[in-house]
Amino acid sequence: MAKFQSLKEAVAENLHDGDTVAFEGFTHLIPHAAAHEVIRQGIRDLTLIRMTPDIIYDQMIGMGLVKKIIFSYAGNPGVGLLRRMRDAIENGWPRSIETVEHSHAAMANAYEAGAAGLPCAVFRGYLGAGLKDVNPAIKSITCPFTGEELAAVPAHRPDVAVIHAQKASRRGDVLVEGIVGVQKEAVLASRRSVVTVEEIVEDFDDLHPNLCVLPHWTVTSIVQVPGGAHPSYTHGYYERDNASYLEWDRISADRDLFTAWMNENVLGRGPEVFAERVKGLQE
């Protein structure tokens, strides 16, 4: 049953040192505010799962909170590298991290399998691909019905899923609109979940029943954080802040500049700053 909490309470209750955590949102609805609270609380030795890791994982890696990352493609979308992630991999700064790379298809199927309570995902993929040579978690199996060679990967079963969404009802149901990545599957696959939302409404009675709604019994904690996906966007609320992504490339290129920026803009600020940041981007 979903609890309505402050962001500080939700993160403290649900995320712990050593957890496996999925912060999901595909270009859209990326849970920046929640990730920043994890950084402020200094929760360490995390294994992070994500399709297309971007700025929030770059920040968490750069702050030394991450020991392992399971991912498909890593980059600053539309800009280039994740410089803090690369520094950790190549130079061990501020610590070395383990990487497990998959295709997008494998990641999506692994979430689906986890949501269904299955031990692994089976799909067509990786034929002729080099990732099998560097990722021992990718296996090949033979279909018992057709003899076809198929790929198999372990299901994703995070300790915690963290997502951002448009609305939650007073009952604790969550509405996700616009581009929907694997947020629903990540929540269903996880033992616990933290959902930040733009607003809390009385109910969803006037909405189309086929919209993506996570029922209240699938959600652990709900937090209202207006602007909580910035600098990514929330459909119907504010646009993507492209300038921030460009600026991150400059900030993250230098260790000292990165550290100073994080001290000022994350460690020194609370979640209320996100509402201020999206004022000029609102639709």
PDB file of C-alpha atoms in Angstrom:
ATOM      1  CA  MET A   1       0.000   0.000   0.000  1.00  0.00           C
ATOM      2  CA  ALA A   2       1.430   3.343  -1.019  1.00  0.00           C
ATOM      3  CA  LYS A   3       2.559   5.814   1.640  1.00  0.00           C
ATOM      4  CA  PHE A   4       2.665   9.562   1.057  1.00  0.00           C
ATOM      5  CA  GLN A   5       5.972  10.860   2.391  1.00  0.00           C
ATOM      6  CA  SER A   6       8.574  13.549   2.066  1.00  0.00           C
ATOM      7  CA  LEU A   7      11.401  12.766  -0.335  1.00  0.00           C
ATOM      8  CA  LYS A   8      13.855  12.537   2.534  1.00  0.00           C
ATOM      9  CA  GLU A   9      11.651   9.987   4.335  1.00  0.00           C
ATOM     10  CA  ALA A  10      10.934   7.918   1.225  1.00  0.00           C
ATOM     11  CA  VAL A  11      14.599   7.558   0.292  1.00  0.00           C
ATOM     12  CA  ALA A  12      15.734   6.858   3.862  1.00  0.00           C
ATOM     13  CA  GLU A  13      13.123   4.126   4.347  1.00  0.00           C
ATOM     14  CA  ASN A  14      13.504   2.381   0.997  1.00  0.00           C
ATOM     15  CA  LEU A  15      17.134   2.684  -0.133  1.00  0.00           C
ATOM     16  CA  HIS A  16      20.038   1.211   1.785  1.00  0.00           C
ATOM     17  CA  ASP A  17      23.761   0.741   1.318  1.00  0.00           C
ATOM     18  CA  GLY A  18      24.421  -2.155  -1.052  1.00  0.00           C
ATOM     19  CA  ASP A  19      20.983  -2.130  -2.708  1.00  0.00           C
ATOM     20  CA  THR A  20      20.317  -2.820  -6.366  1.00  0.00           C
ATOM     21  CA  VAL A  21      18.321   0.148  -7.661  1.00  0.00           C
ATOM     22  CA  ALA A  22      16.681   1.035 -10.980  1.00  0.00           C
ATOM     23  CA  PHE A  23      16.116   4.729 -11.703  1.00  0.00           C
ATOM     24  CA  GLU A  24      14.033   4.528 -14.868  1.00  0.00           C
ATOM     25  CA  GLY A  25      12.567   6.937 -17.393  1.00  0.00           C
ATOM     26  CA  PHE A  26      13.381   6.865 -21.096  1.00  0.00           C
ATOM     27  CA  THR A  27      14.380  10.435 -22.100  1.00  0.00           C
ATOM     28  CA  HIS A  28      11.131  11.465 -20.391  1.00  0.00           C
ATOM     29  CA  LEU A  29      10.291  11.437 -16.659  1.00  0.00           C
ATOM     30  CA  ILE A  30      13.842  10.794 -15.427  1.00  0.00           C
ATOM     31  CA  PRO A  31      13.762  10.926 -11.590  1.00  0.00           C
ATOM     32  CA  HIS A  32      16.449  13.567 -10.985  1.00  0.00           C
ATOM     33  CA  ALA A  33      15.072  14.884  -7.688  1.00  0.00           C
ATOM     34  CA  ALA A  34      15.012  11.416  -6.144  1.00  0.00           C
ATOM     35  CA  ALA A  35      18.548  10.668  -7.331  1.00  0.00           C
ATOM     36  CA  HIS A  36      19.767  13.905  -5.780  1.00  0.00           C
ATOM     37  CA  GLU A  37      18.227  12.924  -2.453  1.00  0.00           C
ATOM     38  CA  VAL A  38      20.106   9.619  -2.589  1.00  0.00           C
ATOM     39  CA  ILE A  39      23.301  11.600  -3.153  1.00  0.00           C
ATOM     40  CA  ARG A  40      22.531  13.907  -0.217  1.00  0.00           C
ATOM     41  CA  GLN A  41      21.972  10.906   2.049  1.00  0.00           C
ATOM     42  CA  GLY A  42      25.223   9.306   0.893  1.00  0.00           C
ATOM     43  CA  ILE A  43      23.772   5.853   0.225  1.00  0.00           C
ATOM     44  CA  ARG A  44      26.710   3.819  -1.044  1.00  0.00           C
ATOM     45  CA  ASP A  45      27.849   0.622  -2.753  1.00  0.00           C
ATOM     46  CA  LEU A  46      24.863   0.658  -5.075  1.00  0.00           C
ATOM     47  CA  THR A  47      24.314  -1.560  -8.062  1.00  0.00           C
ATOM     48  CA  LEU A  48      22.460   0.581 -10.590  1.00  0.00           C
ATOM     49  CA  ILE A  49      20.295  -0.741 -13.409  1.00  0.00           C
ATOM     50  CA  ARG A  50      19.124   1.476 -16.254  1.00  0.00           C
ATOM     51  CA  MET A  51      18.393   1.624 -19.936  1.00  0.00           C
ATOM     52  CA  THR A  52      20.481   4.520 -21.284  1.00  0.00           C
ATOM     53  CA  PRO A  53      22.209   5.810 -18.143  1.00  0.00           C
ATOM     54  CA  ASP A  54      22.584   9.568 -18.393  1.00  0.00           C
ATOM     55  CA  ILE A  55      23.235  12.542 -16.125  1.00  0.00           C
ATOM     56  CA  ILE A  56      21.868  11.158 -12.848  1.00  0.00           C
ATOM     57  CA  TYR A  57      24.046   8.061 -13.055  1.00  0.00           C
ATOM     58  CA  ASP A  58      27.013  10.188 -14.071  1.00  0.00           C
ATOM     59  CA  GLN A  59      26.450  12.232 -10.912  1.00  0.00           C
ATOM     60  CA  MET A  60      26.016   9.239  -8.628  1.00  0.00           C
ATOM     61  CA  ILE A  61      29.113   7.549 -10.054  1.00  0.00           C
ATOM     62  CA  GLY A  62      31.106  10.758  -9.726  1.00  0.00           C
ATOM     63  CA  MET A  63      30.108  11.038  -6.059  1.00  0.00           C
ATOM     64  CA  GLY A  64      31.446   7.548  -5.356  1.00  0.00           C
ATOM     65  CA  LEU A  65      28.121   5.891  -4.547  1.00  0.00           C
ATOM     66  CA  VAL A  66      28.186   3.183  -7.214  1.00  0.00           C
ATOM     67  CA  LYS A  67      30.020  -0.145  -7.289  1.00  0.00           C
ATOM     68  CA  LYS A  68      28.342  -1.712 -10.342  1.00  0.00           C
ATOM     69  CA  ILE A  69      26.172  -0.640 -13.261  1.00  0.00           C
ATOM     70  CA  ILE A  70      23.996  -2.854 -15.473  1.00  0.00           C
ATOM     71  CA  PHE A  71      23.009  -0.903 -18.565  1.00  0.00           C
ATOM     72  CA  SER A  72      22.404  -0.570 -22.295  1.00  0.00           C
ATOM     73  CA  TYR A  73      24.171   2.423 -23.878  1.00  0.00           C
ATOM     74  CA  ALA A  74      25.534   5.170 -21.641  1.00  0.00           C
ATOM     75  CA  GLY A  75      25.752   8.802 -22.669  1.00  0.00           C
ATOM     76  CA  ASN A  76      24.639  12.395 -22.270  1.00  0.00           C
ATOM     77  CA  PRO A  77      21.664  12.312 -24.687  1.00  0.00           C
ATOM     78  CA  GLY A  78      22.274  14.392 -27.802  1.00  0.00           C
ATOM     79  CA  VAL A  79      25.620  15.633 -26.450  1.00  0.00           C
ATOM     80  CA  GLY A  80      28.194  12.889 -25.957  1.00  0.00           C
ATOM     81  CA  LEU A  81      29.973  10.991 -23.216  1.00  0.00           C
ATOM     82  CA  LEU A  82      29.234  10.421 -19.567  1.00  0.00           C
ATOM     83  CA  ARG A  83      32.551  11.815 -18.418  1.00  0.00           C
ATOM     84  CA  ARG A  84      32.323  10.847 -14.738  1.00  0.00           C
ATOM     85  CA  MET A  85      31.393   7.288 -15.662  1.00  0.00           C
ATOM     86  CA  ARG A  86      34.289   7.111 -18.107  1.00  0.00           C
ATOM     87  CA  ASP A  87      36.709   8.496 -15.502  1.00  0.00           C
ATOM     88  CA  ALA A  88      35.598   5.803 -13.048  1.00  0.00           C
ATOM     89  CA  ILE A  89      36.013   3.016 -15.609  1.00  0.00           C
ATOM     90  CA  GLU A  90      39.344   4.186 -17.045  1.00  0.00           C
ATOM     91  CA  ASN A  91      41.003   5.753 -14.001  1.00  0.00           C
ATOM     92  CA  GLY A  92      39.141   4.460 -10.946  1.00  0.00           C
ATOM     93  CA  TRP A  93      38.106   7.983  -9.890  1.00  0.00           C
ATOM     94  CA  PRO A  94      36.610   8.368  -7.365  1.00  0.00           C
ATOM     95  CA  ARG A  95      36.390   4.554  -7.295  1.00  0.00           C
ATOM     96  CA  SER A  96      36.429   1.715  -9.788  1.00  0.00           C
ATOM     97  CA  ILE A  97      33.080   0.380 -10.954  1.00  0.00           C
ATOM     98  CA  GLU A  98      32.015  -2.914 -12.485  1.00  0.00           C
ATOM     99  CA  THR A  99      30.088  -2.678 -15.748  1.00  0.00           C
ATOM    100  CA  VAL A 100      27.628  -5.153 -17.256  1.00  0.00           C
ATOM    101  CA  GLU A 101      26.479  -4.086 -20.711  1.00  0.00           C
ATOM    102  CA  HIS A 102      23.400  -5.334 -22.558  1.00  0.00           C
ATOM    103  CA  SER A 103      21.361  -4.365 -25.591  1.00  0.00           C
ATOM    104  CA  HIS A 104      18.168  -2.341 -25.192  1.00  0.00           C
ATOM    105  CA  ALA A 105      16.192  -5.445 -26.137  1.00  0.00           C
ATOM    106  CA  ALA A 106      17.851  -7.508 -23.407  1.00  0.00           C
ATOM    107  CA  MET A 107      17.232  -4.844 -20.767  1.00  0.00           C
ATOM    108  CA  ALA A 108      13.561  -4.459 -21.686  1.00  0.00           C
ATOM    109  CA  ASN A 109      13.023  -8.211 -21.710  1.00  0.00           C
ATOM    110  CA  ALA A 110      14.854  -8.603 -18.393  1.00  0.00           C
ATOM    111  CA  TYR A 111      12.485  -6.087 -16.798  1.00  0.00           C
ATOM    112  CA  GLU A 112       9.477  -7.885 -18.303  1.00  0.00           C
ATOM    113  CA  ALA A 113      10.722 -11.174 -16.894  1.00  0.00           C
ATOM    114  CA  GLY A 114      11.279  -9.642 -13.477  1.00  0.00           C
ATOM    115  CA  ALA A 115       7.804  -8.127 -13.482  1.00  0.00           C
ATOM    116  CA  ALA A 116       6.382 -11.564 -14.289  1.00  0.00           C
ATOM    117  CA  GLY A 117       8.359 -13.239 -11.520  1.00  0.00           C
ATOM    118  CA  LEU A 118      10.441 -15.285 -13.960  1.00  0.00           C
ATOM    119  CA  PRO A 119      14.128 -16.125 -13.396  1.00  0.00           C
ATOM    120  CA  CYS A 120      15.278 -15.118 -16.858  1.00  0.00           C
ATOM    121  CA  ALA A 121      14.245 -13.509 -20.132  1.00  0.00           C
ATOM    122  CA  VAL A 122      14.303 -15.426 -23.417  1.00  0.00           C
ATOM    123  CA  PHE A 123      14.254 -13.546 -26.718  1.00  0.00           C
ATOM    124  CA  ARG A 124      15.719 -13.287 -30.209  1.00  0.00           C
ATOM    125  CA  GLY A 125      18.957 -11.344 -30.036  1.00  0.00           C
ATOM    126  CA  TYR A 126      22.750 -11.206 -29.786  1.00  0.00           C
ATOM    127  CA  LEU A 127      23.319 -13.411 -32.838  1.00  0.00           C
ATOM    128  CA  GLY A 128      26.668 -12.290 -34.210  1.00  0.00           C
ATOM    129  CA  ALA A 129      27.030  -9.639 -31.487  1.00  0.00           C
ATOM    130  CA  GLY A 130      30.260  -9.151 -29.594  1.00  0.00           C
ATOM    131  CA  LEU A 131      28.667  -8.425 -26.220  1.00  0.00           C
ATOM    132  CA  LYS A 132      28.462 -12.147 -25.477  1.00  0.00           C
ATOM    133  CA  ASP A 133      32.250 -12.223 -25.436  1.00  0.00           C
ATOM    134  CA  VAL A 134      32.479  -9.698 -22.585  1.00  0.00           C
ATOM    135  CA  ASN A 135      29.243 -10.380 -20.681  1.00  0.00           C
ATOM    136  CA  PRO A 136      29.036 -13.924 -19.270  1.00  0.00           C
ATOM    137  CA  ALA A 137      25.417 -13.277 -18.209  1.00  0.00           C
ATOM    138  CA  ILE A 138      24.346 -13.590 -21.855  1.00  0.00           C
ATOM    139  CA  LYS A 139      23.555 -17.229 -22.644  1.00  0.00           C
ATOM    140  CA  SER A 140      22.253 -19.096 -25.669  1.00  0.00           C
ATOM    141  CA  ILE A 141      19.522 -21.701 -25.383  1.00  0.00           C
ATOM    142  CA  THR A 142      17.741 -23.908 -27.867  1.00  0.00           C
ATOM    143  CA  CYS A 143      13.979 -23.648 -28.164  1.00  0.00           C
ATOM    144  CA  PRO A 144      12.542 -27.071 -27.219  1.00  0.00           C
ATOM    145  CA  PHE A 145       9.756 -26.659 -29.775  1.00  0.00           C
ATOM    146  CA  THR A 146      11.475 -25.265 -32.869  1.00  0.00           C
ATOM    147  CA  GLY A 147      15.184 -25.854 -32.321  1.00  0.00           C
ATOM    148  CA  GLU A 148      15.854 -22.131 -32.801  1.00  0.00           C
ATOM    149  CA  GLU A 149      18.815 -20.600 -30.987  1.00  0.00           C
ATOM    150  CA  LEU A 150      17.612 -17.899 -28.598  1.00  0.00           C
ATOM    151  CA  ALA A 151      19.278 -15.514 -26.153  1.00  0.00           C
ATOM    152  CA  ALA A 152      18.692 -15.664 -22.406  1.00  0.00           C
ATOM    153  CA  VAL A 153      19.637 -13.147 -19.708  1.00  0.00           C
ATOM    154  CA  PRO A 154      18.870 -12.984 -15.966  1.00  0.00           C
ATOM    155  CA  ALA A 155      15.674 -11.196 -15.006  1.00  0.00           C
ATOM    156  CA  HIS A 156      16.012  -7.782 -13.400  1.00  0.00           C
ATOM    157  CA  ARG A 157      14.763  -7.942  -9.806  1.00  0.00           C
ATOM    158  CA  PRO A 158      15.893  -4.682  -8.167  1.00  0.00           C
ATOM    159  CA  ASP A 159      15.566  -4.016  -4.467  1.00  0.00           C
ATOM    160  CA  VAL A 160      14.111  -0.624  -5.361  1.00  0.00           C
ATOM    161  CA  ALA A 161      12.678   1.078  -8.438  1.00  0.00           C
ATOM    162  CA  VAL A 162      12.600   4.870  -8.572  1.00  0.00           C
ATOM    163  CA  ILE A 163      10.483   6.657 -11.176  1.00  0.00           C
ATOM    164  CA  HIS A 164       8.848  10.040 -11.824  1.00  0.00           C
ATOM    165  CA  ALA A 165       5.261  10.379 -13.059  1.00  0.00           C
ATOM    166  CA  GLN A 166       2.630  13.002 -13.729  1.00  0.00           C
ATOM    167  CA  LYS A 167       0.029  12.269 -11.084  1.00  0.00           C
ATOM    168  CA  ALA A 168      -0.899  10.178  -8.084  1.00  0.00           C
ATOM    169  CA  SER A 169      -4.394   9.817  -6.700  1.00  0.00           C
ATOM    170  CA  ARG A 170      -5.248  10.088  -3.014  1.00  0.00           C
ATOM    171  CA  ARG A 171      -5.609   6.307  -3.004  1.00  0.00           C
ATOM    172  CA  GLY A 172      -2.019   5.934  -4.177  1.00  0.00           C
ATOM    173  CA  ASP A 173      -2.526   4.969  -7.814  1.00  0.00           C
ATOM    174  CA  VAL A 174       0.059   6.463 -10.195  1.00  0.00           C
ATOM    175  CA  LEU A 175      -0.528   7.796 -13.725  1.00  0.00           C
ATOM    176  CA  VAL A 176       2.263   7.747 -16.328  1.00  0.00           C
ATOM    177  CA  GLU A 177       1.552   9.533 -19.624  1.00  0.00           C
ATOM    178  CA  GLY A 178       3.553  10.328 -22.756  1.00  0.00           C
ATOM    179  CA  ILE A 179       6.638   8.304 -23.643  1.00  0.00           C
ATOM    180  CA  VAL A 180       6.532   5.281 -21.386  1.00  0.00           C
ATOM    181  CA  GLY A 181       9.774   3.364 -21.178  1.00  0.00           C
ATOM    182  CA  VAL A 182      10.063   0.498 -18.693  1.00  0.00           C
ATOM    183  CA  GLN A 183       8.838   2.395 -15.629  1.00  0.00           C
ATOM    184  CA  LYS A 184       5.842   0.123 -15.097  1.00  0.00           C
ATOM    185  CA  GLU A 185       7.892  -3.049 -15.496  1.00  0.00           C
ATOM    186  CA  ALA A 186      10.659  -1.722 -13.226  1.00  0.00           C
ATOM    187  CA  VAL A 187       8.183  -1.052 -10.417  1.00  0.00           C
ATOM    188  CA  LEU A 188       6.490  -4.438 -10.807  1.00  0.00           C
ATOM    189  CA  ALA A 189       9.868  -6.214 -10.833  1.00  0.00           C
ATOM    190  CA  SER A 190      11.119  -4.497  -7.657  1.00  0.00           C
ATOM    191  CA  ARG A 191      10.660  -5.282  -4.006  1.00  0.00           C
ATOM    192  CA  ARG A 192      10.069  -1.623  -3.152  1.00  0.00           C
ATOM    193  CA  SER A 193       9.393   1.522  -5.158  1.00  0.00           C
ATOM    194  CA  VAL A 194       9.617   5.286  -4.758  1.00  0.00           C
ATOM    195  CA  VAL A 195       7.524   7.393  -7.126  1.00  0.00           C
ATOM    196  CA  THR A 196       7.853  11.169  -7.345  1.00  0.00           C
ATOM    197  CA  VAL A 197       4.972  12.995  -9.037  1.00  0.00           C
ATOM    198  CA  GLU A 198       4.121  16.460 -10.286  1.00  0.00           C
ATOM    199  CA  GLU A 199       0.804  16.587  -8.463  1.00  0.00           C
ATOM    200  CA  ILE A 200      -1.602  14.630  -6.275  1.00  0.00           C
ATOM    201  CA  VAL A 201      -5.241  14.571  -7.364  1.00  0.00           C
ATOM    202  CA  GLU A 202      -8.384  13.225  -5.757  1.00  0.00           C
ATOM    203  CA  ASP A 203      -8.932  10.332  -8.190  1.00  0.00           C
ATOM    204  CA  PHE A 204      -8.578   9.179 -11.810  1.00  0.00           C
ATOM    205  CA  ASP A 205     -12.308   8.710 -12.427  1.00  0.00           C
ATOM    206  CA  ASP A 206     -12.371  11.028 -15.462  1.00  0.00           C
ATOM    207  CA  LEU A 207      -9.368   9.402 -17.209  1.00  0.00           C
ATOM    208  CA  HIS A 208      -9.374   6.792 -19.949  1.00  0.00           C
ATOM    209  CA  PRO A 209      -9.110   3.317 -18.369  1.00  0.00           C
ATOM    210  CA  ASN A 210      -6.350   2.225 -20.766  1.00  0.00           C
ATOM    211  CA  LEU A 211      -3.853   4.828 -19.582  1.00  0.00           C
ATOM    212  CA  CYS A 212      -0.729   3.517 -17.845  1.00  0.00           C
ATOM    213  CA  VAL A 213      -1.736   3.377 -14.187  1.00  0.00           C
ATOM    214  CA  LEU A 214       0.258   1.658 -11.472  1.00  0.00           C
ATOM    215  CA  PRO A 215      -2.241   0.532  -8.812  1.00  0.00           C
ATOM    216  CA  HIS A 216      -1.601   1.558  -5.234  1.00  0.00           C
ATOM    217  CA  TRP A 217      -0.679  -1.945  -4.079  1.00  0.00           C
ATOM    218  CA  THR A 218       2.367  -1.948  -6.403  1.00  0.00           C
ATOM    219  CA  VAL A 219       3.834   1.293  -5.010  1.00  0.00           C
ATOM    220  CA  THR A 220       5.668   1.704  -1.706  1.00  0.00           C
ATOM    221  CA  SER A 221       6.171   5.473  -1.397  1.00  0.00           C
ATOM    222  CA  ILE A 222       4.773   8.503  -3.222  1.00  0.00           C
ATOM    223  CA  VAL A 223       6.298  11.970  -3.004  1.00  0.00           C
ATOM    224  CA  GLN A 224       5.027  15.150  -4.615  1.00  0.00           C
ATOM    225  CA  VAL A 225       8.008  16.920  -6.207  1.00  0.00           C
ATOM    226  CA  PRO A 226       6.974  19.467  -8.856  1.00  0.00           C
ATOM    227  CA  GLY A 227       9.677  19.649 -11.500  1.00  0.00           C
ATOM    228  CA  GLY A 228      11.239  16.451 -10.174  1.00  0.00           C
ATOM    229  CA  ALA A 229      12.308  15.212 -13.620  1.00  0.00           C
ATOM    230  CA  HIS A 230      14.285  18.346 -14.592  1.00  0.00           C
ATOM    231  CA  PRO A 231      16.359  18.691 -16.771  1.00  0.00           C
ATOM    232  CA  SER A 232      14.476  15.907 -18.554  1.00  0.00           C
ATOM    233  CA  TYR A 233      10.836  16.677 -19.275  1.00  0.00           C
ATOM    234  CA  THR A 234       7.391  15.739 -18.040  1.00  0.00           C
ATOM    235  CA  HIS A 235       4.751  15.535 -20.777  1.00  0.00           C
ATOM    236  CA  GLY A 236       2.004  18.073 -20.122  1.00  0.00           C
ATOM    237  CA  TYR A 237       4.029  20.017 -17.536  1.00  0.00           C
ATOM    238  CA  TYR A 238       7.398  21.268 -18.843  1.00  0.00           C
ATOM    239  CA  GLU A 239       9.818  20.811 -21.720  1.00  0.00           C
ATOM    240  CA  ARG A 240      13.265  19.291 -21.786  1.00  0.00           C
ATOM    241  CA  ASP A 241      15.990  21.707 -20.697  1.00  0.00           C
ATOM    242  CA  ASN A 242      18.476  21.095 -23.502  1.00  0.00           C
ATOM    243  CA  ALA A 243      20.815  23.813 -22.262  1.00  0.00           C
ATOM    244  CA  SER A 244      21.366  21.914 -19.013  1.00  0.00           C
ATOM    245  CA  TYR A 245      22.474  18.806 -20.892  1.00  0.00           C
ATOM    246  CA  LEU A 246      24.942  20.858 -22.910  1.00  0.00           C
ATOM    247  CA  GLU A 247      26.215  22.538 -19.757  1.00  0.00           C
ATOM    248  CA  TRP A 248      26.695  19.174 -18.044  1.00  0.00           C
ATOM    249  CA  ASP A 249      29.257  18.186 -20.664  1.00  0.00           C
ATOM    250  CA  ARG A 250      31.406  21.146 -19.605  1.00  0.00           C
ATOM    251  CA  ILE A 251      30.869  20.641 -15.867  1.00  0.00           C
ATOM    252  CA  SER A 252      31.537  16.911 -15.868  1.00  0.00           C
ATOM    253  CA  ALA A 253      34.748  17.201 -17.903  1.00  0.00           C
ATOM    254  CA  ASP A 254      36.712  18.520 -14.893  1.00  0.00           C
ATOM    255  CA  ARG A 255      36.861  16.775 -11.519  1.00  0.00           C
ATOM    256  CA  ASP A 256      37.136  19.969  -9.487  1.00  0.00           C
ATOM    257  CA  LEU A 257      34.373  21.754 -11.395  1.00  0.00           C
ATOM    258  CA  PHE A 258      32.144  18.692 -11.043  1.00  0.00           C
ATOM    259  CA  THR A 259      32.749  18.508  -7.295  1.00  0.00           C
ATOM    260  CA  ALA A 260      32.058  22.220  -6.813  1.00  0.00           C
ATOM    261  CA  TRP A 261      28.850  22.020  -8.880  1.00  0.00           C
ATOM    262  CA  MET A 262      27.577  19.024  -6.909  1.00  0.00           C
ATOM    263  CA  ASN A 263      28.356  20.711  -3.588  1.00  0.00           C
ATOM    264  CA  GLU A 264      26.440  23.829  -4.599  1.00  0.00           C
ATOM    265  CA  ASN A 265      23.543  22.400  -6.594  1.00  0.00           C
ATOM    266  CA  VAL A 266      22.865  19.016  -5.017  1.00  0.00           C
ATOM    267  CA  LEU A 267      24.368  18.719  -1.536  1.00  0.00           C
ATOM    268  CA  GLY A 268      23.480  22.314  -0.753  1.00  0.00           C
ATOM    269  CA  ARG A 269      19.918  22.317  -2.147  1.00  0.00           C
ATOM    270  CA  GLY A 270      16.663  20.513  -1.367  1.00  0.00           C
ATOM    271  CA  PRO A 271      13.955  19.140  -3.698  1.00  0.00           C
ATOM    272  CA  GLU A 272      12.085  22.458  -3.703  1.00  0.00           C
ATOM    273  CA  VAL A 273      14.656  23.816  -6.155  1.00  0.00           C
ATOM    274  CA  PHE A 274      13.199  21.681  -8.960  1.00  0.00           C
ATOM    275  CA  ALA A 275       9.971  23.681  -9.074  1.00  0.00           C
ATOM    276  CA  GLU A 276      12.045  26.841  -9.518  1.00  0.00           C
ATOM    277  CA  ARG A 277      14.101  25.336 -12.338  1.00  0.00           C
ATOM    278  CA  VAL A 278      11.136  24.449 -14.565  1.00  0.00           C
ATOM    279  CA  LYS A 279       9.296  27.776 -14.355  1.00  0.00           C
ATOM    280  CA  GLY A 280      10.618  28.932 -17.713  1.00  0.00           C
ATOM    281  CA  LEU A 281       9.991  25.548 -19.349  1.00  0.00           C
ATOM    282  CA  GLN A 282       6.357  24.982 -18.451  1.00  0.00           C
ATOM    283  CA  GLU A 283       3.964  24.073 -21.244  1.00  0.00           C
TER     284      GLU A 283
END
